[in-house]
Short mmCIF file of C-alpha atoms and ligand atoms in Angstrom, two decimals:
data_model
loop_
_atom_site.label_atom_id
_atom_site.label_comp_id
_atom_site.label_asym_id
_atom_site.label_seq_id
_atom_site.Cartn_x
_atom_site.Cartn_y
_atom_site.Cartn_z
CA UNK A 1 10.51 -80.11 117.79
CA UNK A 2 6.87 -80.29 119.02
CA UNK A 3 5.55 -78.22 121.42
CA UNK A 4 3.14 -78.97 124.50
CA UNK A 5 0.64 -76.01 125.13
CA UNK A 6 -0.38 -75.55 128.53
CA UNK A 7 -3.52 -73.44 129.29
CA UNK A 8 -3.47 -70.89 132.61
CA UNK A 9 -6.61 -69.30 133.45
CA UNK A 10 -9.73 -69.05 135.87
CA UNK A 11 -12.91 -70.89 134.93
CA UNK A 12 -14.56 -68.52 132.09
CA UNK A 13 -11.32 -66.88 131.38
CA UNK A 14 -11.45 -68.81 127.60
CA UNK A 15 -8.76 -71.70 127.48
CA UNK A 16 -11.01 -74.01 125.53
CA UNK A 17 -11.55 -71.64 122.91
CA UNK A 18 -8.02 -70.47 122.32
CA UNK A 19 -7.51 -73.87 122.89
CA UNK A 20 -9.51 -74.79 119.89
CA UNK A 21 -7.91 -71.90 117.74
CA UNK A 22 -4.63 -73.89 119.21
CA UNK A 23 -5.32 -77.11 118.39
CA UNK A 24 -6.58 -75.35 114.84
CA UNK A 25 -3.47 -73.53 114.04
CA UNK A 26 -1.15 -76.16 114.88
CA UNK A 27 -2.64 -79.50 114.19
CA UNK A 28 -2.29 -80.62 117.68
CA UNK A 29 -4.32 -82.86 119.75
CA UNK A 30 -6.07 -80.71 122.34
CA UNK A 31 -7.07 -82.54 126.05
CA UNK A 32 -10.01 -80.85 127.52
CA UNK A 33 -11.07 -82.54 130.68
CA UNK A 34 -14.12 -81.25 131.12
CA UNK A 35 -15.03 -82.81 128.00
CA UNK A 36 -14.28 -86.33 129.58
CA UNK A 37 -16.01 -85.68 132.62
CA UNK A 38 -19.43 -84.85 131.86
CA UNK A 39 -19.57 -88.29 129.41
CA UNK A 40 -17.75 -90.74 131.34
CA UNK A 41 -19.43 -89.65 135.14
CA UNK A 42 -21.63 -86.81 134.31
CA UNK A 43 -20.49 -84.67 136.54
CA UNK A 44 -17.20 -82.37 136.62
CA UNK A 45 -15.51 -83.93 140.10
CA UNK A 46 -15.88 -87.12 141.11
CA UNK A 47 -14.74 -88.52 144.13
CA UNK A 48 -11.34 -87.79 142.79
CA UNK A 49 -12.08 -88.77 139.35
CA UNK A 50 -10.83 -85.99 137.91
CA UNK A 51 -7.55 -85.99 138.99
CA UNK A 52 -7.41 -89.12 137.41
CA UNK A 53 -8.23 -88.34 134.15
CA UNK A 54 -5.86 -85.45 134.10
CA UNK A 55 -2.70 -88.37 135.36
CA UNK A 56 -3.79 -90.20 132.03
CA UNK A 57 -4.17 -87.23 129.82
CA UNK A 58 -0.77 -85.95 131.00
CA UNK A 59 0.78 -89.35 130.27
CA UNK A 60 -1.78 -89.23 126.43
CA UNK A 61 -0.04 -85.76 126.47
CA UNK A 62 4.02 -86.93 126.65
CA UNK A 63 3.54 -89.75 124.08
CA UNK A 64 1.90 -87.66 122.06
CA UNK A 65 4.66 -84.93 122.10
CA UNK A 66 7.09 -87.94 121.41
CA UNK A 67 5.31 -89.27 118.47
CA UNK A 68 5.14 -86.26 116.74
CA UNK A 69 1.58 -83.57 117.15
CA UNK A 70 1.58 -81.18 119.14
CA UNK A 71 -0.44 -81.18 122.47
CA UNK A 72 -2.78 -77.92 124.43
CA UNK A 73 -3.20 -79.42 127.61
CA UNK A 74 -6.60 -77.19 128.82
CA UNK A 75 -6.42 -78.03 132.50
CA UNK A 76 -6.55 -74.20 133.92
CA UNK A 77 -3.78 -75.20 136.39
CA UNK A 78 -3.85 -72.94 138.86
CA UNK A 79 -0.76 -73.75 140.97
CA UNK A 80 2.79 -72.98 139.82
CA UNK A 81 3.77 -76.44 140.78
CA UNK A 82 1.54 -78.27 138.72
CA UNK A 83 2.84 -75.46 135.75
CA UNK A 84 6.21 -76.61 136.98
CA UNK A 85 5.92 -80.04 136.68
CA UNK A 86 4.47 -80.41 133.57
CA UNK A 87 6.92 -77.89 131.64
CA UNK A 88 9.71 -80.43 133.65
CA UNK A 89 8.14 -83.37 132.17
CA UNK A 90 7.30 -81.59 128.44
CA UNK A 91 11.18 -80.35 128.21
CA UNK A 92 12.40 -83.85 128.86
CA UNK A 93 10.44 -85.47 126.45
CA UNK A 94 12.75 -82.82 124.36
CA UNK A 95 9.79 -81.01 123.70
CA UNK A 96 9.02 -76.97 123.64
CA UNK A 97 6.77 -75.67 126.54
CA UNK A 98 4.58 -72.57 126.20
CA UNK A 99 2.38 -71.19 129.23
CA UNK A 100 -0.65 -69.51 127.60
CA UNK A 101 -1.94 -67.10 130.32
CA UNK A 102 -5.23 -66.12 129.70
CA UNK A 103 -5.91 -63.44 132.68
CA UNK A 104 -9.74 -61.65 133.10
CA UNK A 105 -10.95 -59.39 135.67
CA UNK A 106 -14.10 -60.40 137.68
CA UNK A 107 -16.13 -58.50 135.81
CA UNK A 108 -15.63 -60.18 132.45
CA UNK A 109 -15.53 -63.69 133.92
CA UNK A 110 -18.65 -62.95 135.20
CA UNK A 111 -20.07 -61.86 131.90
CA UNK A 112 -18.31 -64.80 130.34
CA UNK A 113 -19.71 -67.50 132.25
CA UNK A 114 -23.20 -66.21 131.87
CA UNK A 115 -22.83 -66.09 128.24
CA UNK A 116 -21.62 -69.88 128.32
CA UNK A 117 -24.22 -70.73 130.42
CA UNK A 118 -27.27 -69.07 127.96
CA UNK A 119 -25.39 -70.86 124.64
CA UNK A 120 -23.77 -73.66 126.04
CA UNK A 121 -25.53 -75.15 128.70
CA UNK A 122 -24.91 -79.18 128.99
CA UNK A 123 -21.97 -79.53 127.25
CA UNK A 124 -20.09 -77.02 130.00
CA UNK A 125 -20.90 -76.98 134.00
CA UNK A 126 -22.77 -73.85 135.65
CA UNK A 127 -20.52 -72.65 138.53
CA UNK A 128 -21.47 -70.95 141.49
CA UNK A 129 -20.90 -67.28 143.12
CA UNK A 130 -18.79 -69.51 145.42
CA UNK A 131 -17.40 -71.08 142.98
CA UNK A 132 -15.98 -68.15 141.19
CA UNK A 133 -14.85 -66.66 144.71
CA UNK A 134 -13.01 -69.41 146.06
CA UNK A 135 -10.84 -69.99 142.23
CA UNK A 136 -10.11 -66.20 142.37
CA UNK A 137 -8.72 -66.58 145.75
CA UNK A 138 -6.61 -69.80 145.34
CA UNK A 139 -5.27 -69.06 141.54
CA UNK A 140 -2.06 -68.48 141.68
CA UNK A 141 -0.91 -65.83 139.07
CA UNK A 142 1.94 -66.52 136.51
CA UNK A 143 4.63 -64.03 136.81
CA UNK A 144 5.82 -62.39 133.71
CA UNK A 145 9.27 -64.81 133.92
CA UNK A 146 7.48 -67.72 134.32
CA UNK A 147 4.77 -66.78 131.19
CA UNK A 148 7.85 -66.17 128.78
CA UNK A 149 9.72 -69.23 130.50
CA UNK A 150 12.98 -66.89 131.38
CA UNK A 151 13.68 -68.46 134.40
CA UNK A 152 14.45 -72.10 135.03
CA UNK A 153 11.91 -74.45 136.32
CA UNK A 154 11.58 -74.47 139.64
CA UNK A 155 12.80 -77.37 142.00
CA UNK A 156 10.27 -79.72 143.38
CA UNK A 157 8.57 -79.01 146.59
CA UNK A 158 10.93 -80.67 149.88
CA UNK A 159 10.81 -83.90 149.88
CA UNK A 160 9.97 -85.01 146.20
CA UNK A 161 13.27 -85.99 144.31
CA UNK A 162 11.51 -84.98 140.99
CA UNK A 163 8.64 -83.17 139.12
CA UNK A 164 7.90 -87.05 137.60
CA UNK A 165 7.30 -88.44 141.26
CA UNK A 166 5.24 -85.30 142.51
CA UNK A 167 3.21 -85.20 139.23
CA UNK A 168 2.61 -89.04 140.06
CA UNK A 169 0.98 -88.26 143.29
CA UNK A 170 -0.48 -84.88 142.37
CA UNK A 171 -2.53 -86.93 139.66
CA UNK A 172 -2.51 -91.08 140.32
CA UNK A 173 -2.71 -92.32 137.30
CA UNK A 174 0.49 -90.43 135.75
CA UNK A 175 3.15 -93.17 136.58
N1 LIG B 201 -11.81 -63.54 124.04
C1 LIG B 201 -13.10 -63.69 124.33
N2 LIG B 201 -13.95 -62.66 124.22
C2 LIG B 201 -15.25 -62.78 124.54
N3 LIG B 201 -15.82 -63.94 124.94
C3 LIG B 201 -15.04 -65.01 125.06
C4 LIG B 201 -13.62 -64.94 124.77
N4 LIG B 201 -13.09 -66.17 124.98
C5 LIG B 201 -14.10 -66.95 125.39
N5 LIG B 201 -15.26 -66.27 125.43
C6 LIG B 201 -16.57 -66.80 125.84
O1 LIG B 201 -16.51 -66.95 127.26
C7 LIG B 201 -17.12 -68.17 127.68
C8 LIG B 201 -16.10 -68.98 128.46
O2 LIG B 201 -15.06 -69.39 127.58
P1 LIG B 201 -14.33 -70.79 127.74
O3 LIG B 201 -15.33 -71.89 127.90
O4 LIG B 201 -13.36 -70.90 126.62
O5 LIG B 201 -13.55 -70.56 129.12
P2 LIG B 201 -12.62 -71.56 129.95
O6 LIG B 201 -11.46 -70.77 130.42
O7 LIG B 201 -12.34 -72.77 129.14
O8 LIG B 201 -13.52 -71.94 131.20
P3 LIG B 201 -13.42 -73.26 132.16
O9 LIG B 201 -12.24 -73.09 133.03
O10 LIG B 201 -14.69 -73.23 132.97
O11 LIG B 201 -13.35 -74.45 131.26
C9 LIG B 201 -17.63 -68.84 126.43
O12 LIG B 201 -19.02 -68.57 126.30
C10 LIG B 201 -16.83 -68.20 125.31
O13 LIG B 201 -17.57 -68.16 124.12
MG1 LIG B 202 -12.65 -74.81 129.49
#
């Protein structure tokens, strides 16, 4: 049974490096899209570019789980829907879903960011004051039950029959 990773954390909070350890550990394909972005448009949001990226890695991301390696899917995901979804669409691929939560306090993202930005500077993006505000204030925490995935997944949002056909307009390219 393979299993599909899914990163949870604020910008700075380190998903791409336990990502790496991840990826390290298991053999498995990680999909970072900030390390798409910056090549293929140079910048980290396009005029919606990103969201297309992620619909293809997600779709890179089932085959992959279907074929065999296992996938960390670094996307930060800060709403519990798009969590939802994509544990929905990992578990019917038959595959094992694990949230990795990586909280930090504003202190240490801080600190985290501005050691990124002294040792990594052009391979990662510099974020703002505002930045950091504004993700703090729309993140939306994992619970404990949904970070050991006790509960069920939760059903779509009204009006979407399934996760596959939100997930296909949350990020175009999925279907
Ligand atoms: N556990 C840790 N302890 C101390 N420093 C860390 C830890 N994890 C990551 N860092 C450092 O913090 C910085 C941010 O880490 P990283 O790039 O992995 O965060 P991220 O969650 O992927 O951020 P983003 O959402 O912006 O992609 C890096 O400079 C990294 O070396
Ligand atoms: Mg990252």
């Amino acid at each position: 049974m393979t299993t599909l990773f899914l990163m949870v954390g604020l910008p700075g909070a380190g998903k791409t490096t336990r990502a790496r350890q991840l990826a390290d550990e298991h053999g498995a394909l990680r999909l970072t899209p900030d390390e798409w972005m910056l090549p293929l448009f140079g910048a980290p949001e396009s005029d919606g570019k990103r969201d297309v990226l992620e619909g293809r890695m997600l779709w890179l991301a089932l085959e992959a789980v279907r074929l065999g390696p296992d996938v960390v899917v670094d996307y930060g995901c800060w709403s519990r829907d798009e969590r939802s979804a994509i544990r929905w669409l990992a578990e019917a691929e038959g595959a094992r879903f694990r949230l990795i939560y990586l909280p930090v306090d504003a202190e240490t993202q801080r600190a985290r960011l501005a050691h990124r930005r002294a040792t990594a500077a052009g391979v990662t993006f510099p974020l703002t004051e505002a930045d950091i505000v504004h993700a703090r204030a729309q993140f939306e925490e994992p619970d404990a039950a949904e970070r050991e995935g006790r509960t069920a997944v939760d059903a779509p949002p009204a009006g979407w029959t399934d996760w596959r056909e939100w997930a296909a307009d949350r990020w175009p390219s999925f279907a």
